[in-house]
Amino acid sequence: LDLTGEIPLAFASLRSLTDLRLEGNFNGNFYDDILLKYDSLESLHIGSALGYFEGTFPFERFFEKNSDLRELKIKYNGLEGTLPSNIGLLKRLEVLSIRHS
């Protein structure tokens, strides 16, 4: 399945997801409208080989809402900003990978 374009806002209604992998040809700024709706993610992968995520990711608010996150992978994108000190809230974090961002 080759999905392209902006991530549909309907993703925000899938609140029982524990694993979200946004990898592929997506583009746009979807963070406030979609990712901040989740509060039980255990794994989040944001990467794009051909598309391009951009903007400032609301890490601080995301970490507060998803303290059970075990895996965070961010790669090949145009995200800006720094990881806030409250990354320490992620007591269950086992994998942290940030490349080419």
N, CA, C and O atoms as a Tinker XYZ file with bonds, in Angstrom:
   404  protein
     1  N      0.850000   -1.176000    0.000000    73     2
     2  CA     0.000000    0.000000    0.000000    64     1     3
     3  C      0.888000    1.229000    0.000000    63     2     4     5
     4  O      1.723000    1.381000    0.892000    81     3
     5  N      0.733000    2.091000   -0.959000    73     3     6
     6  CA     1.550000    3.282000   -1.091000    64     5     7
     7  C      0.683000    4.512000   -0.873000    63     6     8     9
     8  O      0.026000    4.992000   -1.797000    81     7
     9  N      0.685000    5.016000    0.350000    73     7    10
    10  CA    -0.112000    6.197000    0.683000    64     9    11
    11  C      0.743000    7.443000    0.523000    63    10    12    13
    12  O      1.925000    7.451000    0.868000    81    11
    13  N      0.135000    8.488000   -0.002000    73    11    14
    14  CA     0.863000    9.734000   -0.186000    64    13    15
    15  C      0.004000   10.903000    0.296000    63    14    16    17
    16  O     -1.194000   10.753000    0.533000    81    15
    17  N      0.635000   12.060000    0.436000    73    15    18
    18  CA    -0.100000   13.270000    0.785000    64    17    19
    19  C     -0.151000   13.517000    2.281000    63    18    20    21
    20  O      0.652000   12.982000    3.046000    81    19
    21  N     -1.104000   14.330000    2.678000    73    19    22
    22  CA    -1.259000   14.665000    4.090000    64    21    23
    23  C     -1.902000   13.510000    4.844000    63    22    24    25
    24  O     -2.681000   12.744000    4.276000    81    23
    25  N     -1.579000   13.392000    6.102000    73    23    26
    26  CA    -2.142000   12.340000    6.938000    64    25    27
    27  C     -3.585000   12.702000    7.257000    63    26    28    29
    28  O     -3.849000   13.806000    7.735000    81    27
    29  N     -4.524000   11.794000    7.002000    73    27    30
    30  CA    -5.939000   12.104000    7.231000    64    29    31
    31  C     -6.235000   12.407000    8.693000    63    30    32    33
    32  O     -5.722000   11.732000    9.586000    81    31
    33  N     -7.052000   13.412000    8.937000    73    31    34
    34  CA    -7.429000   13.769000   10.303000    64    33    35
    35  C     -8.190000   12.645000   10.993000    63    34    36    37
    36  O     -8.276000   12.625000   12.221000    81    35
    37  N     -8.741000   11.714000   10.228000    73    35    38
    38  CA    -9.460000   10.574000   10.805000    64    37    39
    39  C     -8.543000    9.743000   11.702000    63    38    40    41
    40  O     -9.030000    9.028000   12.578000    81    39
    41  N     -7.233000    9.823000   11.501000    73    39    42
    42  CA    -6.297000    9.097000   12.362000    64    41    43
    43  C     -6.465000    9.513000   13.822000    63    42    44    45
    44  O     -6.202000    8.717000   14.723000    81    43
    45  N     -6.893000   10.730000   14.061000    73    43    46
    46  CA    -7.042000   11.237000   15.425000    64    45    47
    47  C     -8.121000   10.488000   16.198000    63    46    48    49
    48  O     -8.106000   10.484000   17.429000    81    47
    49  N     -9.048000    9.860000   15.500000    73    47    50
    50  CA   -10.123000    9.135000   16.187000    64    49    51
    51  C     -9.714000    7.720000   16.585000    63    50    52    53
    52  O    -10.479000    7.031000   17.260000    81    51
    53  N     -8.540000    7.278000   16.187000    73    51    54
    54  CA    -8.059000    5.928000   16.519000    64    53    55
    55  C     -7.306000    5.965000   17.842000    63    54    56    57
    56  O     -6.113000    5.666000   17.890000    81    55
    57  N     -7.983000    6.324000   18.888000    73    55    58
    58  CA    -7.333000    6.613000   20.167000    64    57    59
    59  C     -6.837000    5.400000   20.934000    63    58    60    61
    60  O     -6.069000    5.559000   21.883000    81    59
    61  N     -7.247000    4.195000   20.560000    73    59    62
    62  CA    -6.771000    3.012000   21.285000    64    61    63
    63  C     -5.489000    2.443000   20.678000    63    62    64    65
    64  O     -5.008000    1.400000   21.122000    81    63
    65  N     -4.935000    3.109000   19.677000    73    63    66
    66  CA    -3.682000    2.648000   19.080000    64    65    67
    67  C     -2.566000    2.650000   20.109000    63    66    68    69
    68  O     -2.478000    3.548000   20.946000    81    67
    69  N     -1.721000    1.644000   20.037000    73    67    70
    70  CA    -0.532000    1.623000   20.871000    64    69    71
    71  C      0.734000    1.713000   20.025000    63    70    72    73
    72  O      1.811000    1.979000   20.558000    81    71
    73  N      0.622000    1.497000   18.724000    73    71    74
    74  CA     1.769000    1.514000   17.819000    64    73    75
    75  C      1.384000    2.313000   16.574000    63    74    76    77
    76  O      0.475000    1.923000   15.842000    81    75
    77  N      2.068000    3.419000   16.337000    73    75    78
    78  CA     1.778000    4.262000   15.182000    64    77    79
    79  C      3.066000    4.479000   14.412000    63    78    80    81
    80  O      4.046000    4.996000   14.949000    81    79
    81  N      3.055000    4.079000   13.142000    73    79    82
    82  CA     4.231000    4.215000   12.280000    64    81    83
    83  C      3.853000    5.049000   11.066000    63    82    84    85
    84  O      3.162000    4.580000   10.161000    81    83
    85  N      4.306000    6.262000   11.065000    73    83    86
    86  CA     4.041000    7.182000    9.965000    64    85    87
    87  C      5.310000    7.257000    9.130000    63    86    88    89
    88  O      6.138000    8.151000    9.302000    81    87
    89  N      5.440000    6.300000    8.227000    73    87    90
    90  CA     6.625000    6.203000    7.387000    64    89    91
    91  C      6.169000    6.090000    5.945000    63    90    92    93
    92  O      5.268000    5.311000    5.632000    81    91
    93  N      6.775000    6.847000    5.089000    73    91    94
    94  CA     6.396000    6.764000    3.687000    64    93    95
    95  C      6.383000    8.107000    3.022000    63    94    96    97
    96  O      7.265000    8.934000    3.253000    81    95
    97  N      5.393000    8.328000    2.202000    73    95    98
    98  CA     5.345000    9.527000    1.377000    64    97    99
    99  C      4.401000   10.576000    1.927000    63    98   100   101
   100  O      3.820000   11.345000    1.161000    81    99
   101  N      4.238000   10.622000    3.225000    73    99   102
   102  CA     3.373000   11.621000    3.839000    64   101   103
   103  C      4.086000   12.954000    3.905000    63   102   104   105
   104  O      5.313000   13.025000    3.843000    81   103
   105  N      3.305000   14.003000    4.030000    73   103   106
   106  CA     3.904000   15.320000    4.200000    64   105   107
   107  C      2.973000   16.180000    5.034000    63   106   108   109
   108  O      1.839000   15.797000    5.322000    81   107
   109  N      3.456000   17.320000    5.409000    73   107   110
   110  CA     2.612000   18.269000    6.123000    64   109   111
   111  C      2.870000   18.300000    7.611000    63   110   112   113
   112  O      3.692000   17.549000    8.137000    81   111
   113  N      2.155000   19.179000    8.276000    73   111   114
   114  CA     2.255000   19.358000    9.714000    64   113   115
   115  C      0.976000   18.796000   10.343000    63   114   116   117
   116  O     -0.098000   19.376000   10.180000    81   115
   117  N      1.080000   17.705000   11.037000    73   115   118
   118  CA    -0.072000   16.979000   11.562000    64   117   119
   119  C     -0.034000   16.840000   13.074000    63   118   120   121
   120  O     -0.903000   16.180000   13.645000    81   119
   121  N      0.915000   17.421000   13.718000    73   119   122
   122  CA     1.203000   17.117000   15.113000    64   121   123
   123  C      0.088000   17.506000   16.068000    63   122   124   125
   124  O     -0.373000   16.671000   16.847000    81   123
   125  N     -0.349000   18.742000   16.024000    73   123   126
   126  CA    -1.386000   19.180000   16.962000    64   125   127
   127  C     -2.721000   18.514000   16.676000    63   126   128   129
   128  O     -3.442000   18.139000   17.601000    81   127
   129  N     -3.051000   18.366000   15.414000    73   127   130
   130  CA    -4.360000   17.812000   15.047000    64   129   131
   131  C     -4.476000   16.315000   15.268000    63   130   132   133
   132  O     -5.574000   15.811000   15.503000    81   131
   133  N     -3.376000   15.604000   15.199000    73   131   134
   134  CA    -3.447000   14.138000   15.279000    64   133   135
   135  C     -2.686000   13.586000   16.481000    63   134   136   137
   136  O     -3.290000   12.958000   17.350000    81   135
   137  N     -1.397000   13.802000   16.547000    73   135   138
   138  CA    -0.589000   13.127000   17.572000    64   137   139
   139  C     -0.940000   13.521000   18.994000    63   138   140   141
   140  O     -0.822000   12.697000   19.901000    81   139
   141  N     -1.362000   14.739000   19.212000    73   139   142
   142  CA    -1.691000   15.135000   20.585000    64   141   143
   143  C     -3.041000   14.597000   21.037000    63   142   144   145
   144  O     -3.440000   14.833000   22.178000    81   143
   145  N     -3.746000   13.888000   20.183000    73   143   146
   146  CA    -5.001000   13.246000   20.563000    64   145   147
   147  C     -4.754000   11.899000   21.252000    63   146   148   149
   148  O     -5.621000   11.390000   21.962000    81   147
   149  N     -3.577000   11.335000   21.038000    73   147   150
   150  CA    -3.260000   10.027000   21.623000    64   149   151
   151  C     -2.744000   10.179000   23.045000    63   150   152   153
   152  O     -2.096000   11.170000   23.382000    81   151
   153  N     -3.039000    9.186000   23.875000    73   151   154
   154  CA    -2.490000    9.188000   25.226000    64   153   155
   155  C     -2.076000    7.801000   25.685000    63   154   156   157
   156  O     -1.802000    7.599000   26.868000    81   155
   157  N     -2.026000    6.829000   24.757000    73   155   158
   158  CA    -1.630000    5.470000   25.159000    64   157   159
   159  C     -0.665000    4.836000   24.164000    63   158   160   161
   160  O     -0.571000    3.611000   24.087000    81   159
   161  N      0.051000    5.656000   23.407000    73   159   162
   162  CA     1.009000    5.083000   22.458000    64   161   163
   163  C      2.187000    4.468000   23.196000    63   162   164   165
   164  O      2.690000    5.030000   24.170000    81   163
   165  N      2.618000    3.312000   22.721000    73   163   166
   166  CA     3.813000    2.665000   23.242000    64   165   167
   167  C      4.957000    2.741000   22.239000    63   166   168   169
   168  O      6.126000    2.618000   22.605000    81   167
   169  N      4.608000    2.946000   20.961000    73   167   170
   170  CA     5.620000    3.004000   19.920000    64   169   171
   171  C      5.215000    4.056000   18.887000    63   170   172   173
   172  O      4.083000    4.064000   18.403000    81   171
   173  N      6.152000    4.938000   18.560000    73   171   174
   174  CA     5.910000    5.959000   17.544000    64   173   175
   175  C      7.126000    6.032000   16.629000    63   174   176   177
   176  O      8.253000    6.238000   17.080000    81   175
   177  N      6.874000    5.859000   15.331000    73   175   178
   178  CA     7.910000    5.998000   14.314000    64   177   179
   179  C      7.457000    7.090000   13.352000    63   178   180   181
   180  O      6.360000    7.016000   12.799000    81   179
   181  N      8.283000    8.083000   13.155000    73   179   182
   182  CA     7.999000    9.136000   12.190000    64   181   183
   183  C      9.191000    9.176000   11.245000    63   182   184   185
   184  O     10.301000    9.528000   11.643000    81   183
   185  N      8.952000    8.816000   10.002000    73   183   186
   186  CA    10.036000    8.816000    9.036000    64   185   187
   187  C      9.501000    8.964000    7.642000    63   186   188   189
   188  O      8.345000    8.643000    7.368000    81   187
   189  N     10.330000    9.445000    6.771000    73   187   190
   190  CA     9.877000    9.669000    5.422000    64   189   191
   191  C     11.057000    9.570000    4.474000    63   190   192   193
   192  O     12.026000   10.319000    4.594000    81   191
   193  N     10.972000    8.657000    3.545000    73   191   194
   194  CA    12.035000    8.516000    2.561000    64   193   195
   195  C     11.857000    9.514000    1.420000    63   194   196   197
   196  O     12.825000   10.141000    0.990000    81   195
   197  N     10.656000    9.662000    0.938000    73   195   198
   198  CA    10.409000   10.535000   -0.209000    64   197   199
   199  C      9.638000   11.782000    0.170000    63   198   200   201
   200  O      9.874000   12.854000   -0.386000    81   199
   201  N      8.724000   11.651000    1.106000    73   199   202
   202  CA     7.943000   12.794000    1.552000    64   201   203
   203  C      8.745000   13.600000    2.554000    63   202   204   205
   204  O      9.947000   13.389000    2.719000    81   203
   205  N      8.080000   14.513000    3.216000    73   203   206
   206  CA     8.825000   15.393000    4.093000    64   205   207
   207  C      7.930000   15.917000    5.197000    63   206   208   209
   208  O      7.033000   16.723000    4.950000    81   207
   209  N      8.174000   15.460000    6.409000    73   207   210
   210  CA     7.495000   16.033000    7.565000    64   209   211
   211  C      8.271000   17.278000    7.938000    63   210   212   213
   212  O      9.495000   17.309000    7.813000    81   211
   213  N      7.582000   18.289000    8.389000    73   211   214
   214  CA     8.279000   19.507000    8.746000    64   213   215
   215  C      7.577000   20.210000    9.891000    63   214   216   217
   216  O      6.461000   19.856000   10.272000    81   215
   217  N      8.243000   21.198000   10.426000    73   215   218
   218  CA     7.659000   21.981000   11.491000    64   217   219
   219  C      8.289000   21.662000   12.834000    63   218   220   221
   220  O      9.340000   21.026000   12.916000    81   219
   221  N      7.633000   22.113000   13.870000    73   219   222
   222  CA     8.099000   21.886000   15.235000    64   221   223
   223  C      7.185000   20.868000   15.883000    63   222   224   225
   224  O      5.973000   21.071000   15.960000    81   223
   225  N      7.752000   19.796000   16.340000    73   223   226
   226  CA     6.984000   18.734000   16.979000    64   225   227
   227  C      6.752000   19.111000   18.444000    63   226   228   229
   228  O      7.697000   19.524000   19.116000    81   227
   229  N      5.536000   18.983000   18.954000    73   227   230
   230  CA     5.243000   19.366000   20.347000    64   229   231
   231  C      5.674000   18.276000   21.330000    63   230   232   233
   232  O      4.842000   17.696000   22.028000    81   231
   233  N      6.988000   18.001000   21.379000    73   231   234
   234  CA     7.494000   16.914000   22.208000    64   233   235
   235  C      7.047000   17.029000   23.659000    63   234   236   237
   236  O      6.613000   16.043000   24.255000    81   235
   237  N      7.147000   18.205000   24.219000    73   235   238
   238  CA     6.854000   18.357000   25.649000    64   237   239
   239  C      5.436000   17.885000   25.972000    63   238   240   241
   240  O      5.242000   17.092000   26.894000    81   239
   241  N      4.463000   18.361000   25.232000    73   239   242
   242  CA     3.073000   17.941000   25.477000    64   241   243
   243  C      2.867000   16.473000   25.122000    63   242   244   245
   244  O      2.123000   15.773000   25.810000    81   243
   245  N      3.511000   15.997000   24.064000    73   243   246
   246  CA     3.366000   14.604000   23.661000    64   245   247
   247  C      3.899000   13.669000   24.738000    63   246   248   249
   248  O      3.250000   12.675000   25.065000    81   247
   249  N      5.070000   13.967000   25.296000    73   247   250
   250  CA     5.647000   13.122000   26.343000    64   249   251
   251  C      4.765000   13.091000   27.590000    63   250   252   253
   252  O      4.629000   12.046000   28.225000    81   251
   253  N      4.173000   14.213000   27.940000    73   251   254
   254  CA     3.295000   14.268000   29.106000    64   253   255
   255  C      2.085000   13.349000   28.940000    63   254   256   257
   256  O      1.640000   12.723000   29.901000    81   255
   257  N      1.556000   13.271000   27.719000    73   255   258
   258  CA     0.362000   12.472000   27.464000    64   257   259
   259  C      0.661000   11.009000   27.194000    63   258   260   261
   260  O     -0.236000   10.174000   27.311000    81   259
   261  N      1.893000   10.672000   26.838000    73   259   262
   262  CA     2.246000    9.309000   26.435000    64   261   263
   263  C      3.423000    8.789000   27.249000    63   262   264   265
   264  O      4.436000    8.376000   26.684000    81   263
   265  N      3.297000    8.808000   28.556000    73   263   266
   266  CA     4.414000    8.426000   29.420000    64   265   267
   267  C      4.742000    6.935000   29.350000    63   266   268   269
   268  O      5.776000    6.517000   29.872000    81   267
   269  N      3.890000    6.120000   28.720000    73   267   270
   270  CA     4.173000    4.695000   28.562000    64   269   271
   271  C      4.925000    4.375000   27.277000    63   270   272   273
   272  O      5.109000    3.204000   26.945000    81   271
   273  N      5.358000    5.394000   26.553000    73   271   274
   274  CA     6.073000    5.183000   25.300000    64   273   275
   275  C      7.312000    4.342000   25.542000    63   274   276   277
   276  O      8.117000    4.639000   26.425000    81   275
   277  N      7.459000    3.282000   24.745000    73   275   278
   278  CA     8.622000    2.398000   24.852000    64   277   279
   279  C      9.611000    2.604000   23.720000    63   278   280   281
   280  O     10.803000    2.334000   23.867000    81   279
   281  N      9.107000    3.086000   22.583000    73   279   282
   282  CA     9.958000    3.204000   21.404000    64   281   283
   283  C      9.632000    4.493000   20.657000    63   282   284   285
   284  O      8.474000    4.761000   20.337000    81   283
   285  N     10.668000    5.288000   20.382000    73   283   286
   286  CA    10.517000    6.533000   19.644000    64   285   287
   287  C     11.593000    6.578000   18.571000    63   286   288   289
   288  O     12.785000    6.633000   18.874000    81   287
   289  N     11.160000    6.554000   17.309000    73   287   290
   290  CA    12.094000    6.611000   16.186000    64   289   291
   291  C     11.670000    7.746000   15.269000    63   290   292   293
   292  O     10.537000    7.792000   14.788000    81   291
   293  N     12.601000    8.654000   15.039000    73   291   294
   294  CA    12.352000    9.805000   14.178000    64   293   295
   295  C     13.498000    9.856000   13.185000    63   294   296   297
   296  O     14.663000    9.936000   13.577000    81   295
   297  N     13.167000    9.808000   11.877000    73   295   298
   298  CA    14.241000    9.779000   10.880000    64   297   299
   299  C     13.805000   10.419000    9.575000    63   298   300   301
   300  O     12.618000   10.475000    9.255000    81   299
   301  N     14.785000   10.897000    8.833000    73   299   302
   302  CA    14.597000   11.430000    7.484000    64   301   303
   303  C     13.435000   12.413000    7.379000    63   302   304   305
   304  O     12.431000   12.130000    6.725000    81   303
   305  N     13.573000   13.541000    8.011000    73   303   306
   306  CA    12.511000   14.535000    7.963000    64   305   307
   307  C     13.074000   15.921000    8.230000    63   306   308   309
   308  O     14.279000   16.082000    8.421000    81   307
   309  N     12.222000   16.896000    8.242000    73   307   310
   310  CA    12.635000   18.269000    8.486000    64   309   311
   311  C     12.118000   18.811000    9.800000    63   310   312   313
   312  O     11.889000   20.013000    9.932000    81   311
   313  N     11.931000   17.934000   10.776000    73   311   314
   314  CA    11.448000   18.393000   12.076000    64   313   315
   315  C     12.495000   19.287000   12.724000    63   314   316   317
   316  O     13.696000   19.064000   12.571000    81   315
   317  N     12.033000   20.295000   13.445000    73   315   318
   318  CA    12.921000   21.243000   14.105000    64   317   319
   319  C     12.685000   21.233000   15.601000    63   318   320   321
   320  O     11.625000   20.822000   16.073000    81   319
   321  N     13.670000   21.684000   16.333000    73   319   322
   322  CA    13.522000   21.803000   17.774000    64   321   323
   323  C     14.439000   20.856000   18.515000    63   322   324   325
   324  O     15.255000   20.155000   17.917000    81   323
   325  N     14.294000   20.847000   19.813000    73   323   326
   326  CA    15.114000   19.996000   20.660000    64   325   327
   327  C     14.208000   19.098000   21.500000    63   326   328   329
   328  O     13.021000   19.373000   21.676000    81   327
   329  N     14.791000   18.035000   22.003000    73   327   330
   330  CA    14.046000   17.177000   22.929000    64   329   331
   331  C     14.031000   17.860000   24.286000    63   330   332   333
   332  O     15.089000   18.232000   24.792000    81   331
   333  N     12.868000   18.035000   24.886000    73   331   334
   334  CA    12.795000   18.722000   26.173000    64   333   335
   335  C     13.257000   17.822000   27.317000    63   334   336   337
   336  O     13.353000   16.603000   27.170000    81   335
   337  N     13.533000   18.432000   28.430000    73   335   338
   338  CA    14.001000   17.673000   29.593000    64   337   339
   339  C     12.948000   16.700000   30.112000    63   338   340   341
   340  O     13.286000   15.746000   30.812000    81   339
   341  N     11.681000   16.926000   29.781000    73   339   342
   342  CA    10.668000   16.006000   30.297000    64   341   343
   343  C     10.653000   14.676000   29.548000    63   342   344   345
   344  O      9.743000   13.869000   29.737000    81   343
   345  N     11.657000   14.443000   28.696000    73   343   346
   346  CA    11.806000   13.112000   28.115000    64   345   347
   347  C     12.022000   12.109000   29.259000    63   346   348   349
   348  O     11.798000   10.909000   29.098000    81   347
   349  N     12.456000   12.621000   30.405000    73   347   350
   350  CA    12.622000   11.783000   31.591000    64   349   351
   351  C     11.318000   11.202000   32.108000    63   350   352   353
   352  O     11.334000   10.278000   32.921000    81   351
   353  N     10.179000   11.733000   31.647000    73   351   354
   354  CA     8.882000   11.162000   32.016000    64   353   355
   355  C      8.672000    9.792000   31.389000    63   354   356   357
   356  O      7.827000    9.018000   31.840000    81   355
   357  N      9.441000    9.493000   30.348000    73   355   358
   358  CA     9.270000    8.234000   29.619000    64   357   359
   359  C     10.060000    7.124000   30.316000    63   358   360   361
   360  O     11.079000    6.664000   29.802000    81   359
   361  N      9.596000    6.711000   31.457000    73   359   362
   362  CA    10.293000    5.730000   32.291000    64   361   363
   363  C     10.389000    4.359000   31.637000    63   362   364   365
   364  O     11.248000    3.558000   32.006000    81   363
   365  N      9.518000    4.080000   30.669000    73   363   366
   366  CA     9.518000    2.774000   30.010000    64   365   367
   367  C     10.240000    2.796000   28.662000    63   366   368   369
   368  O     10.271000    1.779000   27.968000    81   367
   369  N     10.823000    3.939000   28.279000    73   367   370
   370  CA    11.485000    4.062000   26.982000    64   369   371
   371  C     12.653000    3.099000   26.870000    63   370   372   373
   372  O     13.566000    3.112000   27.696000    81   371
   373  N     12.614000    2.262000   25.836000    73   371   374
   374  CA    13.661000    1.283000   25.605000    64   373   375
   375  C     14.469000    1.598000   24.341000    63   374   376   377
   376  O     15.656000    1.280000   24.267000    81   375
   377  N     13.820000    2.226000   23.342000    73   375   378
   378  CA    14.482000    2.527000   22.072000    64   377   379
   379  C     14.264000    3.996000   21.738000    63   378   380   381
   380  O     13.129000    4.466000   21.672000    81   379
   381  N     15.355000    4.712000   21.530000    73   379   382
   382  CA    15.308000    6.100000   21.086000    64   381   383
   383  C     16.266000    6.219000   19.908000    63   382   384   385
   384  O     17.472000    6.025000   20.059000    81   383
   385  N     15.725000    6.540000   18.732000    73   383   386
   386  CA    16.545000    6.648000   17.531000    64   385   387
   387  C     16.142000    7.916000   16.785000    63   386   388   389
   388  O     14.994000    8.066000   16.367000    81   387
   389  N     17.096000    8.819000   16.626000    73   387   390
   390  CA    16.860000   10.062000   15.892000    64   389   391
   391  C     17.979000   10.181000   14.871000    63   390   392   393
   392  O     19.152000   10.329000   15.214000    81   391
   393  N     17.576000   10.112000   13.590000    73   391   394
   394  CA    18.582000   10.153000   12.516000    64   393   395
   395  C     18.106000   11.063000   11.383000    63   394   396   397
   396  O     16.919000   11.111000   11.061000    81   395
   397  N     19.037000   11.768000   10.800000    73   395   398
   398  CA    18.781000   12.567000    9.600000    64   397   399
   399  C     17.570000   13.477000    9.755000    63   398   400   401
   400  O     16.729000   13.555000    8.860000    81   399
   401  N     17.484000   14.154000   10.871000    73   399   402
   402  CA    16.372000   15.075000   11.115000    64   401   403
   403  C     16.903000   16.483000   11.275000    63   402   404
   404  O     16.127000   17.414000   11.489000    81   403
